mmCIF file of N, CA and C in Angstrom:
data_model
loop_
_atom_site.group_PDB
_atom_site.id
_atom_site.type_symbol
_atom_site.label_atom_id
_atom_site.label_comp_id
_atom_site.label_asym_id
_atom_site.label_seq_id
_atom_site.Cartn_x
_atom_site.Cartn_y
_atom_site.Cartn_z
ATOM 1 N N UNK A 1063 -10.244 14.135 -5.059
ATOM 2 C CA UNK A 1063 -9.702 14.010 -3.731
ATOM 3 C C UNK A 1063 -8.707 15.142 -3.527
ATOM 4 N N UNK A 1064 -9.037 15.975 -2.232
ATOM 5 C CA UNK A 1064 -7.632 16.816 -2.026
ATOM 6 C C UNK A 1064 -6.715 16.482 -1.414
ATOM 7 N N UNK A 1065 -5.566 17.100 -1.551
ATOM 8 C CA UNK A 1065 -4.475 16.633 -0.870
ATOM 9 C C UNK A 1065 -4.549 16.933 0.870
ATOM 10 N N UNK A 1066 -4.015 15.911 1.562
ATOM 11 C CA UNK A 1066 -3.850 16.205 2.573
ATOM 12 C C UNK A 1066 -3.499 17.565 3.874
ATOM 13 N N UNK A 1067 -3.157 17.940 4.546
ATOM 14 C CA UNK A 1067 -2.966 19.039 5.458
ATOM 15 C C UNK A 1067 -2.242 18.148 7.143
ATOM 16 N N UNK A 1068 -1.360 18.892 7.152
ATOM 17 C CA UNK A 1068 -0.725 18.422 7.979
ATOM 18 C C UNK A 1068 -1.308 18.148 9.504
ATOM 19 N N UNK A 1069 -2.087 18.821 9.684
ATOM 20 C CA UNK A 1069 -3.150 18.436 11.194
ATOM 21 C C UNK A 1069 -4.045 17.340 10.812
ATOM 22 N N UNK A 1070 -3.699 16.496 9.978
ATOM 23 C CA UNK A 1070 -4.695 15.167 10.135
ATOM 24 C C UNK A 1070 -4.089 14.261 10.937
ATOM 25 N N UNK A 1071 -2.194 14.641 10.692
ATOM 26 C CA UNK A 1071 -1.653 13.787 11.515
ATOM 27 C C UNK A 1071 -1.563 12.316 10.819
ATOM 28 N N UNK A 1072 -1.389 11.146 11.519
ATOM 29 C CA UNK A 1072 -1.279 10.274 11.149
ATOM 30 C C UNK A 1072 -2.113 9.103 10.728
ATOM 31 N N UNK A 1073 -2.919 9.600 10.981
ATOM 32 C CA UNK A 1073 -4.075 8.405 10.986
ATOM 33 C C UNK A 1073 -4.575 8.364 9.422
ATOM 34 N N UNK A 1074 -4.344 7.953 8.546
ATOM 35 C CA UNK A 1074 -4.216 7.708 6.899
ATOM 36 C C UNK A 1074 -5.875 6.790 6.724
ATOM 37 N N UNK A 1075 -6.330 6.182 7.579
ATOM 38 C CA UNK A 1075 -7.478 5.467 7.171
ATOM 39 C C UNK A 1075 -8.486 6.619 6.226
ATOM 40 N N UNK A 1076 -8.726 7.557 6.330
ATOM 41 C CA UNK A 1076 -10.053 8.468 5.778
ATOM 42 C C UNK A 1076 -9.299 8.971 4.447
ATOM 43 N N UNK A 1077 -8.190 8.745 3.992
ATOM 44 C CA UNK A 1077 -7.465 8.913 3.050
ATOM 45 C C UNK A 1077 -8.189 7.809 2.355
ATOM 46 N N UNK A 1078 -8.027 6.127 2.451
ATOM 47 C CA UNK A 1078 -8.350 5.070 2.128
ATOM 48 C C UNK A 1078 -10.065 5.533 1.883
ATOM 49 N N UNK A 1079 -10.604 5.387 2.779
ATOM 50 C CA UNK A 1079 -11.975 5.378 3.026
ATOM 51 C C UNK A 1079 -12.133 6.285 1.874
ATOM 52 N N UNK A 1080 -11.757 7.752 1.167
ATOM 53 C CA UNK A 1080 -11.725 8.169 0.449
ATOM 54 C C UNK A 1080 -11.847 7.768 -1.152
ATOM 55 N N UNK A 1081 -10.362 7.132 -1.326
ATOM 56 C CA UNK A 1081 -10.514 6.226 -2.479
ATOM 57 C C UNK A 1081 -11.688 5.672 -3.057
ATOM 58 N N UNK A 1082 -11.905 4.362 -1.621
ATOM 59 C CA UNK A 1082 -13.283 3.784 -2.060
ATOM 60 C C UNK A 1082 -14.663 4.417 -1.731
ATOM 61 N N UNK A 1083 -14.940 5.167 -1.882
ATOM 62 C CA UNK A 1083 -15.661 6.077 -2.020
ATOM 63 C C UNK A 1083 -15.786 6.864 -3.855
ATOM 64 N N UNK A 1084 -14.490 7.111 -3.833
ATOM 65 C CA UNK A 1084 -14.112 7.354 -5.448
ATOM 66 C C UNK A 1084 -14.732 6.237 -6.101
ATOM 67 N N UNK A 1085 -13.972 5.399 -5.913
ATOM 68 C CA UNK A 1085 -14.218 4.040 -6.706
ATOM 69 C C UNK A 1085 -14.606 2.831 -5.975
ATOM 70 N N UNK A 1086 -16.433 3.103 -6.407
ATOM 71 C CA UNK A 1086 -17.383 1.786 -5.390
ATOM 72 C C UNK A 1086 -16.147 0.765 -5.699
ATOM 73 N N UNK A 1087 -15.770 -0.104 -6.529
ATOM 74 C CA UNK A 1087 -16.042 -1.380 -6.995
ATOM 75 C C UNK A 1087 -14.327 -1.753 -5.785
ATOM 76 N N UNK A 1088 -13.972 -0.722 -5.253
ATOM 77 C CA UNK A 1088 -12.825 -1.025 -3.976
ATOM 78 C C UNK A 1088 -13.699 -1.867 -3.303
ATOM 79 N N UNK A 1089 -13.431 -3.155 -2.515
ATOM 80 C CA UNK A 1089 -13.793 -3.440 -1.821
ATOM 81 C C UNK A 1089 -13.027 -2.800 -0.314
ATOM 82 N N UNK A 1090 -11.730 -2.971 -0.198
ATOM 83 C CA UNK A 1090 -10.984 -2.167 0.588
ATOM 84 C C UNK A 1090 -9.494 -2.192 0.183
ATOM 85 N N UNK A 1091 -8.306 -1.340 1.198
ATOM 86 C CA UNK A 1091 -7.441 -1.088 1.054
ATOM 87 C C UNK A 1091 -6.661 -1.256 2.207
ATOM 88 N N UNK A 1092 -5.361 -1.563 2.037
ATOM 89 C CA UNK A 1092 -4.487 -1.083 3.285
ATOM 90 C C UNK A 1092 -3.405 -0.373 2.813
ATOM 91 N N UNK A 1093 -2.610 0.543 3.790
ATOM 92 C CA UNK A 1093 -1.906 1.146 3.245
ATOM 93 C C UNK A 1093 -0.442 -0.009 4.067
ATOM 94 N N UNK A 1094 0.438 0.271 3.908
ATOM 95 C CA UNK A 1094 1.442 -0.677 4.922
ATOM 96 C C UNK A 1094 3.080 -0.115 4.917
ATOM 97 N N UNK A 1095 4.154 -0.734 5.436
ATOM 98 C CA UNK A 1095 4.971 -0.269 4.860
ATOM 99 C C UNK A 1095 5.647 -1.292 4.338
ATOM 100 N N UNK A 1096 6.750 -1.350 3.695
ATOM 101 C CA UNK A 1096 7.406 -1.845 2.466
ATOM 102 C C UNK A 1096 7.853 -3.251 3.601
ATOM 103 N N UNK A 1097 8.170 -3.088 4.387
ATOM 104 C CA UNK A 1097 8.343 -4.756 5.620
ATOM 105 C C UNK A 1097 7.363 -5.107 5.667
ATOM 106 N N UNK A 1098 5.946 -4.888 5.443
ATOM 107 C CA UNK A 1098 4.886 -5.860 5.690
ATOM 108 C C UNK A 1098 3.718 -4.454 7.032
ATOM 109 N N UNK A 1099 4.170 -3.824 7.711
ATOM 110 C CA UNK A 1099 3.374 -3.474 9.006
ATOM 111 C C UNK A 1099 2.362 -2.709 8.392
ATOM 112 N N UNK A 1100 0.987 -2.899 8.972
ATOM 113 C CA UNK A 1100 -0.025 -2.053 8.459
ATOM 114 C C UNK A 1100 0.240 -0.815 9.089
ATOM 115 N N UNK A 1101 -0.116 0.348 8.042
ATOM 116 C CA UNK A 1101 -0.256 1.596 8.730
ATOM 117 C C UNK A 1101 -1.512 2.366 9.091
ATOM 118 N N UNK A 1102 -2.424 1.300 7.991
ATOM 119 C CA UNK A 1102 -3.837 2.406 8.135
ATOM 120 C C UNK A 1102 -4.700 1.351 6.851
ATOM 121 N N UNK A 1103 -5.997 1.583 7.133
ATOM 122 C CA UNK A 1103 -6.759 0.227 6.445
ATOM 123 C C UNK A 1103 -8.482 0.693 5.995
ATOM 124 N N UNK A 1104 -9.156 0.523 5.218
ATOM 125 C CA UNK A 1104 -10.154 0.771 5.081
ATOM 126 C C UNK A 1104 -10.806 -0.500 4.374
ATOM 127 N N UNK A 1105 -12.187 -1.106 5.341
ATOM 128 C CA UNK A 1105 -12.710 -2.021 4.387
ATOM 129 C C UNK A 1105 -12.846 -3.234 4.789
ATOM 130 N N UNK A 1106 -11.432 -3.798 5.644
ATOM 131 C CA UNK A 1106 -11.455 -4.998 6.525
ATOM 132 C C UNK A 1106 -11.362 -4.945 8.030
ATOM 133 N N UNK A 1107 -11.845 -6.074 8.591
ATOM 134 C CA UNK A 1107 -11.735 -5.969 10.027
ATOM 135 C C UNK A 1107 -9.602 -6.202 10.161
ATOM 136 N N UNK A 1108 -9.315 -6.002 11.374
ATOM 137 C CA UNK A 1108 -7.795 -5.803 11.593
ATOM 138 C C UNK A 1108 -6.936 -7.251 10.742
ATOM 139 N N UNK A 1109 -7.776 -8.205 11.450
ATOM 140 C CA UNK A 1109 -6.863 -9.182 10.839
ATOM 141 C C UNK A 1109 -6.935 -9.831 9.325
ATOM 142 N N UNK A 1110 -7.771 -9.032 8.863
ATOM 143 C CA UNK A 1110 -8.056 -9.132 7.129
ATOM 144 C C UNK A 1110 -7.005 -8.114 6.857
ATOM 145 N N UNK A 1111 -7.133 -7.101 6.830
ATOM 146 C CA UNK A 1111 -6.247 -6.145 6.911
ATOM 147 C C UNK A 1111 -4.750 -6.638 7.088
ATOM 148 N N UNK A 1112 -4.178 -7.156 7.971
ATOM 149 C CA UNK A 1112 -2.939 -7.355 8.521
ATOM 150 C C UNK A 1112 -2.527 -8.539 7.261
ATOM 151 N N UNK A 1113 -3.284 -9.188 7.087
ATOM 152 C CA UNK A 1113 -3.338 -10.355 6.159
ATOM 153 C C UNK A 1113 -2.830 -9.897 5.332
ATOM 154 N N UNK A 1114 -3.621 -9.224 4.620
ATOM 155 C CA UNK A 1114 -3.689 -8.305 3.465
ATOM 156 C C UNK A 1114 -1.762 -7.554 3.646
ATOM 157 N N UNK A 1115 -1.760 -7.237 4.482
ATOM 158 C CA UNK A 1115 -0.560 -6.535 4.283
ATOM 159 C C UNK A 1115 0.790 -7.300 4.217
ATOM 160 N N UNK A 1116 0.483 -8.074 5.278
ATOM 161 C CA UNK A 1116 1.704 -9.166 4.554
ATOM 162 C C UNK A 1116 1.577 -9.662 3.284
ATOM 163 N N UNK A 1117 0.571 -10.094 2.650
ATOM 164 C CA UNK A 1117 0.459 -11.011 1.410
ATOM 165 C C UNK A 1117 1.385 -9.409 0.561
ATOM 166 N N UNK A 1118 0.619 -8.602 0.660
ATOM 167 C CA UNK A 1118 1.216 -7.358 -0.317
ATOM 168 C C UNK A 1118 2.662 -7.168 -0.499
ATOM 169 N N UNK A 1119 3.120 -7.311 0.842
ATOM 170 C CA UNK A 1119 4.522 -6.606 1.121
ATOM 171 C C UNK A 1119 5.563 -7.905 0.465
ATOM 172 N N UNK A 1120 5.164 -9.621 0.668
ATOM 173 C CA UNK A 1120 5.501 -10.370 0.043
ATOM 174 C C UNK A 1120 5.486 -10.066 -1.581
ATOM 175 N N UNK A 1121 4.466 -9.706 -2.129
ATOM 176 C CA UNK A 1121 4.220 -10.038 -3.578
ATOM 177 C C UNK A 1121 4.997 -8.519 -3.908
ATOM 178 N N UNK A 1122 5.159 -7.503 -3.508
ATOM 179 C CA UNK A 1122 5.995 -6.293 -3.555
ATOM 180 C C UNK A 1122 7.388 -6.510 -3.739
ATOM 181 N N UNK A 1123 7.762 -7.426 -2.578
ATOM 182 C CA UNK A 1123 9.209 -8.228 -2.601
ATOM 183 C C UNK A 1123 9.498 -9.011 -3.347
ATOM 184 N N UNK A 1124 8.714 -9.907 -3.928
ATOM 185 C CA UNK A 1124 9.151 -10.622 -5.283
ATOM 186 C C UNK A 1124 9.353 -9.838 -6.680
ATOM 187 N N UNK A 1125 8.372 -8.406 -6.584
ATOM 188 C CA UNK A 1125 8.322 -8.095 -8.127
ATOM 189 C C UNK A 1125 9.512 -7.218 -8.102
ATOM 190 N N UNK A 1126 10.135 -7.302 -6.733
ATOM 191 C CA UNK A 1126 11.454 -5.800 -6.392
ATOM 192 C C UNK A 1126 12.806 -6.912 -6.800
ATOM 193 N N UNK A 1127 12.746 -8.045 -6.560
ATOM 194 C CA UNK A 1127 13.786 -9.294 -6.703
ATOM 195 C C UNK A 1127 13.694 -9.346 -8.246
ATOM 196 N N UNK A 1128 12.352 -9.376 -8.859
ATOM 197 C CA UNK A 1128 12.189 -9.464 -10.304
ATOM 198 C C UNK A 1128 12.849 -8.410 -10.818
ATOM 199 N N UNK A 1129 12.645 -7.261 -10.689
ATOM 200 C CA UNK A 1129 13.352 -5.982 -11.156
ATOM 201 C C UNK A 1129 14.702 -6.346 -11.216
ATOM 202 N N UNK A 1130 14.852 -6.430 -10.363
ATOM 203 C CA UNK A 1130 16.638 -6.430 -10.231
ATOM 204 C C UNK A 1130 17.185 -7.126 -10.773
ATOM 205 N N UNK A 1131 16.617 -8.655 -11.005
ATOM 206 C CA UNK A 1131 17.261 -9.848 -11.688
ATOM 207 C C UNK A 1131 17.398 -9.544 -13.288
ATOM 208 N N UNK A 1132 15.909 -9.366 -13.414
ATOM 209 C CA UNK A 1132 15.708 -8.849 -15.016
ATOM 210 C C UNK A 1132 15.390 -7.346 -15.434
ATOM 211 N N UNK A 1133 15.970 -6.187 -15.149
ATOM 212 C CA UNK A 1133 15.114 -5.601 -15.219
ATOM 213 C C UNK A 1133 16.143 -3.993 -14.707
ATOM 214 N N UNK A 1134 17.345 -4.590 -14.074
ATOM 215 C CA UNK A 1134 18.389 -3.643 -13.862
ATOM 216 C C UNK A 1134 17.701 -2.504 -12.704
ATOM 217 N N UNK A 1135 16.478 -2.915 -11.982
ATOM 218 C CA UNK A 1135 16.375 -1.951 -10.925
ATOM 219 C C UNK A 1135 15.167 -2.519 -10.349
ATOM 220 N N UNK A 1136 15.452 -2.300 -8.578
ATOM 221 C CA UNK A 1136 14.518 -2.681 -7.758
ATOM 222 C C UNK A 1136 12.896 -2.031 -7.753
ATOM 223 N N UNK A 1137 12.850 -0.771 -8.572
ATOM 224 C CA UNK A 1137 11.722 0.060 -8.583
ATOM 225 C C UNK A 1137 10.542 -0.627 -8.769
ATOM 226 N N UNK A 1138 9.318 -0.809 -8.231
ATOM 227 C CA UNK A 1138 8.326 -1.267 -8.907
ATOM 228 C C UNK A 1138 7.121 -0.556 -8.711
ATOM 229 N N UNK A 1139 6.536 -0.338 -9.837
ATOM 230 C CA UNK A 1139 5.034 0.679 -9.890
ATOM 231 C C UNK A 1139 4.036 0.137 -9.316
ATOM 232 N N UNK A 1140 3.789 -1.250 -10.124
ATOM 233 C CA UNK A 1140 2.288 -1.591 -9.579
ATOM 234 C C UNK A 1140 2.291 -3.421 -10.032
ATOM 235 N N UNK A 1141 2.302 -4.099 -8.765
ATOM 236 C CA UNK A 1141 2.009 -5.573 -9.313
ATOM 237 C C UNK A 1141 0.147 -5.857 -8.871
ATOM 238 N N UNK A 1142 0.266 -6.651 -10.221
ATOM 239 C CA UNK A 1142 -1.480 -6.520 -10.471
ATOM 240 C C UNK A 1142 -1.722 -8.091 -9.848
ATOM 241 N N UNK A 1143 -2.946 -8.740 -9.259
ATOM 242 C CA UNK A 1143 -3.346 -10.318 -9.456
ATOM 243 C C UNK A 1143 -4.615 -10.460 -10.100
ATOM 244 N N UNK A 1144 -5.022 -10.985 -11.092
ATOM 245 C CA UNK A 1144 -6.740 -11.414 -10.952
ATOM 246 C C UNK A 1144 -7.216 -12.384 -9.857
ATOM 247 N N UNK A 1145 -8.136 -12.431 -9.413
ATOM 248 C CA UNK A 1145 -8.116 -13.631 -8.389
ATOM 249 C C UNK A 1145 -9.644 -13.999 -9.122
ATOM 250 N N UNK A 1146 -10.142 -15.290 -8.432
ATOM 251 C CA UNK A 1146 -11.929 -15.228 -8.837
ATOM 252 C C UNK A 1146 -12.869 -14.589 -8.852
ATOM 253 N N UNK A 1147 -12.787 -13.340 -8.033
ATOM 254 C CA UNK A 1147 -13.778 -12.593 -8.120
ATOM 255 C C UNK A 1147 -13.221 -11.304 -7.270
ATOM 256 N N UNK A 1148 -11.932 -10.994 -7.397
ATOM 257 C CA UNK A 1148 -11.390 -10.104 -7.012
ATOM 258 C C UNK A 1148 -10.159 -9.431 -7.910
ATOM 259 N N UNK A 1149 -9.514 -8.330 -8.183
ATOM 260 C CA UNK A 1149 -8.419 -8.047 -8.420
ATOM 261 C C UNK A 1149 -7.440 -7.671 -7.431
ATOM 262 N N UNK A 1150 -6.189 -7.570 -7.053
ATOM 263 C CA UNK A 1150 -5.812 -7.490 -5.918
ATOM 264 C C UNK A 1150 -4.627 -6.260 -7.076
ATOM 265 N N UNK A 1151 -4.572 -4.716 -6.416
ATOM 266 C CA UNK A 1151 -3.225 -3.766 -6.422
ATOM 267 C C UNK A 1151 -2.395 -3.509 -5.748
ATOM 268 N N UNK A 1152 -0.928 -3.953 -6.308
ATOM 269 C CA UNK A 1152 -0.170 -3.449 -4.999
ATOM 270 C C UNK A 1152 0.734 -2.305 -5.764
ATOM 271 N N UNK A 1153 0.616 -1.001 -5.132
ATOM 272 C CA UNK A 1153 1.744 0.378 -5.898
ATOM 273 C C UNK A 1153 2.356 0.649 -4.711
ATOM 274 N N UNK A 1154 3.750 0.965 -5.241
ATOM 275 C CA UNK A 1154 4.810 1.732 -4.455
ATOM 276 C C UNK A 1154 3.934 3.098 -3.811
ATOM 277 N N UNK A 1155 4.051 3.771 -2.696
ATOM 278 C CA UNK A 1155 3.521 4.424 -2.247
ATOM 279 C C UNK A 1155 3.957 5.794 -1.838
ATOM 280 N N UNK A 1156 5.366 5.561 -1.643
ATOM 281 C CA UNK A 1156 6.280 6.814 -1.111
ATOM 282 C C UNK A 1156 7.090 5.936 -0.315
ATOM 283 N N UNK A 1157 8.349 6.765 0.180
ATOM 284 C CA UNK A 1157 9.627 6.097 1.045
ATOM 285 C C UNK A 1157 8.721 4.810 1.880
ATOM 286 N N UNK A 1158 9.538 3.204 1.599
ATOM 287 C CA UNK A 1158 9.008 2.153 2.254
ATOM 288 C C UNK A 1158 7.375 2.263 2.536
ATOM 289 N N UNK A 1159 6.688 2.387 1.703
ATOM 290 C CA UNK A 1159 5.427 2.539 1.770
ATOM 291 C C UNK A 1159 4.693 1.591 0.427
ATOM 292 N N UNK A 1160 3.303 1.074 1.102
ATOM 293 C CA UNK A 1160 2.764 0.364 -0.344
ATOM 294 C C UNK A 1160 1.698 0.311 -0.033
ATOM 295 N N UNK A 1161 0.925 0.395 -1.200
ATOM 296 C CA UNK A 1161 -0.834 0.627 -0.844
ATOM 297 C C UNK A 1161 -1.076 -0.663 -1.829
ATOM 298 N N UNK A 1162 -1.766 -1.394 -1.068
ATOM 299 C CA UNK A 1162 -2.873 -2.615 -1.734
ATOM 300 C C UNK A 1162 -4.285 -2.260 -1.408
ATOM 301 N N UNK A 1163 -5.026 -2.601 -3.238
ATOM 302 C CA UNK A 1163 -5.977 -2.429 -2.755
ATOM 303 C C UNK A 1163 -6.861 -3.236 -3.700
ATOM 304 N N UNK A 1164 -7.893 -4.380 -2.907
ATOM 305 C CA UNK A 1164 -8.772 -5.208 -3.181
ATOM 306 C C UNK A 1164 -10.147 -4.203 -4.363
ATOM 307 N N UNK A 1165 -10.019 -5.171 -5.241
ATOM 308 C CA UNK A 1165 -11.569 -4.956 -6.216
ATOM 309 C C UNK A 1165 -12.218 -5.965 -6.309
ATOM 310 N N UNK A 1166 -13.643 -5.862 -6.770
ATOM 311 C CA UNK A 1166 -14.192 -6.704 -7.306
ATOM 312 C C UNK A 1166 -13.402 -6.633 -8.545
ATOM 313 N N UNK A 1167 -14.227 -8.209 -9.360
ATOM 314 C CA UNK A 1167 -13.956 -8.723 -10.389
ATOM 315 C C UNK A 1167 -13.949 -7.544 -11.920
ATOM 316 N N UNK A 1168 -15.234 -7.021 -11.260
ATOM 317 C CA UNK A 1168 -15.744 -6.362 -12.296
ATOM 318 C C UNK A 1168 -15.000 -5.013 -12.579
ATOM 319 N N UNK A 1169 -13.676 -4.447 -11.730
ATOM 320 C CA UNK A 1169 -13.555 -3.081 -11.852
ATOM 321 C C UNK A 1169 -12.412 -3.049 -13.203
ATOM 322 N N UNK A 1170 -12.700 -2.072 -13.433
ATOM 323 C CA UNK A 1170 -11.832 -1.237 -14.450
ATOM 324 C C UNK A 1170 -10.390 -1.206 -14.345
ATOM 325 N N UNK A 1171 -9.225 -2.248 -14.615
ATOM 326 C CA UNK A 1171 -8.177 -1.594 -14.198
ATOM 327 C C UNK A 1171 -7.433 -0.442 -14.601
ATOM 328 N N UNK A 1172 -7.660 0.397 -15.529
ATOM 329 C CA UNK A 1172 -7.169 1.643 -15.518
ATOM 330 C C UNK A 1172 -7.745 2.809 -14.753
ATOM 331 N N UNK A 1173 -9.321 2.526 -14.135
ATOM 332 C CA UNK A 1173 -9.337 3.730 -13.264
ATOM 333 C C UNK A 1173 -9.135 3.235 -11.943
ATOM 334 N N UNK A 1174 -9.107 2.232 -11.095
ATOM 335 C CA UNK A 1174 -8.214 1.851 -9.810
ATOM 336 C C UNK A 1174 -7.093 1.914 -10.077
ATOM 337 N N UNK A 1175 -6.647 2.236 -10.660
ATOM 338 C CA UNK A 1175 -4.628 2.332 -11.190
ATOM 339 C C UNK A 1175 -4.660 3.888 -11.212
ATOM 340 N N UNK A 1176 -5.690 4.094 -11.916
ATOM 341 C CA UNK A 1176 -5.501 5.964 -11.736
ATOM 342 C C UNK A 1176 -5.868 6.170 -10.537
ATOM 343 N N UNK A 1177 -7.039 6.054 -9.634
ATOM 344 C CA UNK A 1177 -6.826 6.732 -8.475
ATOM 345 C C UNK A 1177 -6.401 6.426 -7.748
ATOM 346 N N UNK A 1178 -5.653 4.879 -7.882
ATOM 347 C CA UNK A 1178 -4.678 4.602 -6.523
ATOM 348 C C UNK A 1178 -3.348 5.704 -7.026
ATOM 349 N N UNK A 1179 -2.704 6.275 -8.019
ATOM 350 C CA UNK A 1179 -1.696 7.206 -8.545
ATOM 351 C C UNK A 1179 -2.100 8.221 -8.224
ATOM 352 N N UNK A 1180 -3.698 9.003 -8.425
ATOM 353 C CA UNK A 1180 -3.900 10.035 -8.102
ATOM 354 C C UNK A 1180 -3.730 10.187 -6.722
ATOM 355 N N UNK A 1181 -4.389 9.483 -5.644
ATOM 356 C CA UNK A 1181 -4.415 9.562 -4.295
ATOM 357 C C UNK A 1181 -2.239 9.313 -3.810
ATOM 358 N N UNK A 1182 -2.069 8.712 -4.811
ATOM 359 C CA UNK A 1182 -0.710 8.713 -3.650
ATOM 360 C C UNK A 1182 0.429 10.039 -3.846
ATOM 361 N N UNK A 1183 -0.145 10.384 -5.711
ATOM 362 C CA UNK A 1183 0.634 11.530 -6.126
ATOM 363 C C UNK A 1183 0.107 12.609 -4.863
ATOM 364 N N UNK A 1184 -1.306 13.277 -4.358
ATOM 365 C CA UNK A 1184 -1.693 14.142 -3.775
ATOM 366 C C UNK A 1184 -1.276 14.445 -2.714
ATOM 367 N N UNK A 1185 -0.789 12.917 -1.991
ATOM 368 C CA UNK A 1185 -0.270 13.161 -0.216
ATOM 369 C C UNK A 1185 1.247 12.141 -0.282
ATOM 370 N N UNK A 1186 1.992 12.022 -1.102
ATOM 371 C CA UNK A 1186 2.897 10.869 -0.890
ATOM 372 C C UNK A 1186 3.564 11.345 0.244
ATOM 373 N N UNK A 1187 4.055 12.468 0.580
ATOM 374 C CA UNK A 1187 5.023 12.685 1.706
ATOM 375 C C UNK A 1187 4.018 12.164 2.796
ATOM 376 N N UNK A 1188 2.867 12.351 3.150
ATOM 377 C CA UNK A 1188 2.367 11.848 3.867
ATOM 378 C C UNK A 1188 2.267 10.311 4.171
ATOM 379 N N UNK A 1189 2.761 9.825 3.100
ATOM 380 C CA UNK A 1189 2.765 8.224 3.299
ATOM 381 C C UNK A 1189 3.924 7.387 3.412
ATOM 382 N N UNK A 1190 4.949 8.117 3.330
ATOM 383 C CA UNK A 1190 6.152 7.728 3.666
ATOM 384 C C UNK A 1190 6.549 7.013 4.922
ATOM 385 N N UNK A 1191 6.979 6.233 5.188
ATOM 386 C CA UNK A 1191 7.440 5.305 6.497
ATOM 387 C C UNK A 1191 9.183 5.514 6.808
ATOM 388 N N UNK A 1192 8.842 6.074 8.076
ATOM 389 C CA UNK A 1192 10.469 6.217 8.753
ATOM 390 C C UNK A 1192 10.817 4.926 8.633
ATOM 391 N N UNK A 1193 12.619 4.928 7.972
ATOM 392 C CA UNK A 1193 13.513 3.406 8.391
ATOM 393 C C UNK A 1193 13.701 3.349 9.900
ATOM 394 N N UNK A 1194 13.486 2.241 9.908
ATOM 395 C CA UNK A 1194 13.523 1.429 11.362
ATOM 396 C C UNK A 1194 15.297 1.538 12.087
ATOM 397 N N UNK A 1195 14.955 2.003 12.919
ATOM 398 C CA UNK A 1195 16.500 2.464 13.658
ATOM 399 C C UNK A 1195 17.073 1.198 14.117
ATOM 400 N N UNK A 1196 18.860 1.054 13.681
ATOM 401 C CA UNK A 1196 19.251 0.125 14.490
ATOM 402 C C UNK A 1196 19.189 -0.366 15.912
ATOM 403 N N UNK A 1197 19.096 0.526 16.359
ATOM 404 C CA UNK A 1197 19.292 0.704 17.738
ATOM 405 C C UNK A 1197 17.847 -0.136 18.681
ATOM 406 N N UNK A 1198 16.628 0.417 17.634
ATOM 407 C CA UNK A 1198 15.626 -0.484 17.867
ATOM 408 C C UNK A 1198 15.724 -2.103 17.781
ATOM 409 N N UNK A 1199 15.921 -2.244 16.446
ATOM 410 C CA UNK A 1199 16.375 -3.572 16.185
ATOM 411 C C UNK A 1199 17.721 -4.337 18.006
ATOM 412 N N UNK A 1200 18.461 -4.055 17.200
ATOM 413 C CA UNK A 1200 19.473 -4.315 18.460
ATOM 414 C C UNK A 1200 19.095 -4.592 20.289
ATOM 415 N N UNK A 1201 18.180 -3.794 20.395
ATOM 416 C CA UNK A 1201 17.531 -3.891 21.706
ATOM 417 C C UNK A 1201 16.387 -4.995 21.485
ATOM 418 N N UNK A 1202 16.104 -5.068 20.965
ATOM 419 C CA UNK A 1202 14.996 -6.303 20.727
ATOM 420 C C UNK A 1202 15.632 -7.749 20.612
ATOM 421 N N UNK A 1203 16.726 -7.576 19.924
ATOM 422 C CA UNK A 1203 17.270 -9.070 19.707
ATOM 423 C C UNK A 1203 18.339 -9.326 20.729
ATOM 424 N N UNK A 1204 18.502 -8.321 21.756
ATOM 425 C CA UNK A 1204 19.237 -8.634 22.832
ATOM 426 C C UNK A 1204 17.795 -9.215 23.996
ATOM 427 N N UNK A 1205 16.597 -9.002 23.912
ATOM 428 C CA UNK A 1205 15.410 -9.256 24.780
ATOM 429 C C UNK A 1205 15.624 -11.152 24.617
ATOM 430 N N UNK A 1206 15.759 -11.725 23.438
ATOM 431 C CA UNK A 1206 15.500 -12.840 23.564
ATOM 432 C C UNK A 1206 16.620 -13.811 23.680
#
């Protein structure tokens, strides 16, 4: 996979689509940011996807609470799940950023661990998520 170029702009899905392409046994991916919001998705329809990104950004947030409790730092690389016939990855991605990404049962976890690392080492600035401005916040919670 090559690294990105700045006229792709934002749209990160063909990045994804990429991956699994690398590696059939992806069923799909989302990319999201570290609050839960999808940024870009390959594999599911929207609300599989969106699903997907909350469940991630939750299980991201527990293993970042785990760090800290035990572990002397919020950093976290990669929380793994087996499920029945799936594996589920979630890796840090770049600033507030996290890529989950669904396998079958059958995949390899050291080469979906490598190319979810390879793909994020190649474009991470690209996957980075601006912090959310107060000012945004603030105007919103004055709406209700």
């Amino acid at each position: 996979m090559s690294a990105a170029s700045p006229n792709q702009g934002r749209d990160l899905a063909w990045l994804l689509r990429g991956l699994g392409e690398q590696v059939p046994v992806i069923r799909g991916s989302v990319l999201l940011s570290s609050d839960g919001m999808m940024k870009a998705s390959d594999g599911f329809d929207r609300a599989g996807a969106e699903h997907l990104a909350a469940l991630a950004s939750g299980l991201f947030s527990i293993a970042r609470s785990a760090g800290t409790k035990f572990d002397d730092s919020n950093e976290v690389r990669q929380v793994v799940a087996e499920l029945k016939s799936s594996q589920l990855y979630i890796s840090w991605a770049g600033y507030n950023s996290v890529l989950a990404v669904l396998a079958r049962a059958e995949a390899d976890p050291a080469v979906v661990g490598f190319e979810m690392a390879r793909l994020i080492k190649a474009v991470r600035p690209f996957l980075d998520t601006a912090a959310r401005t107060t000012a945004a916040t603030s105007d919103r919670s004055r709406a209700f």
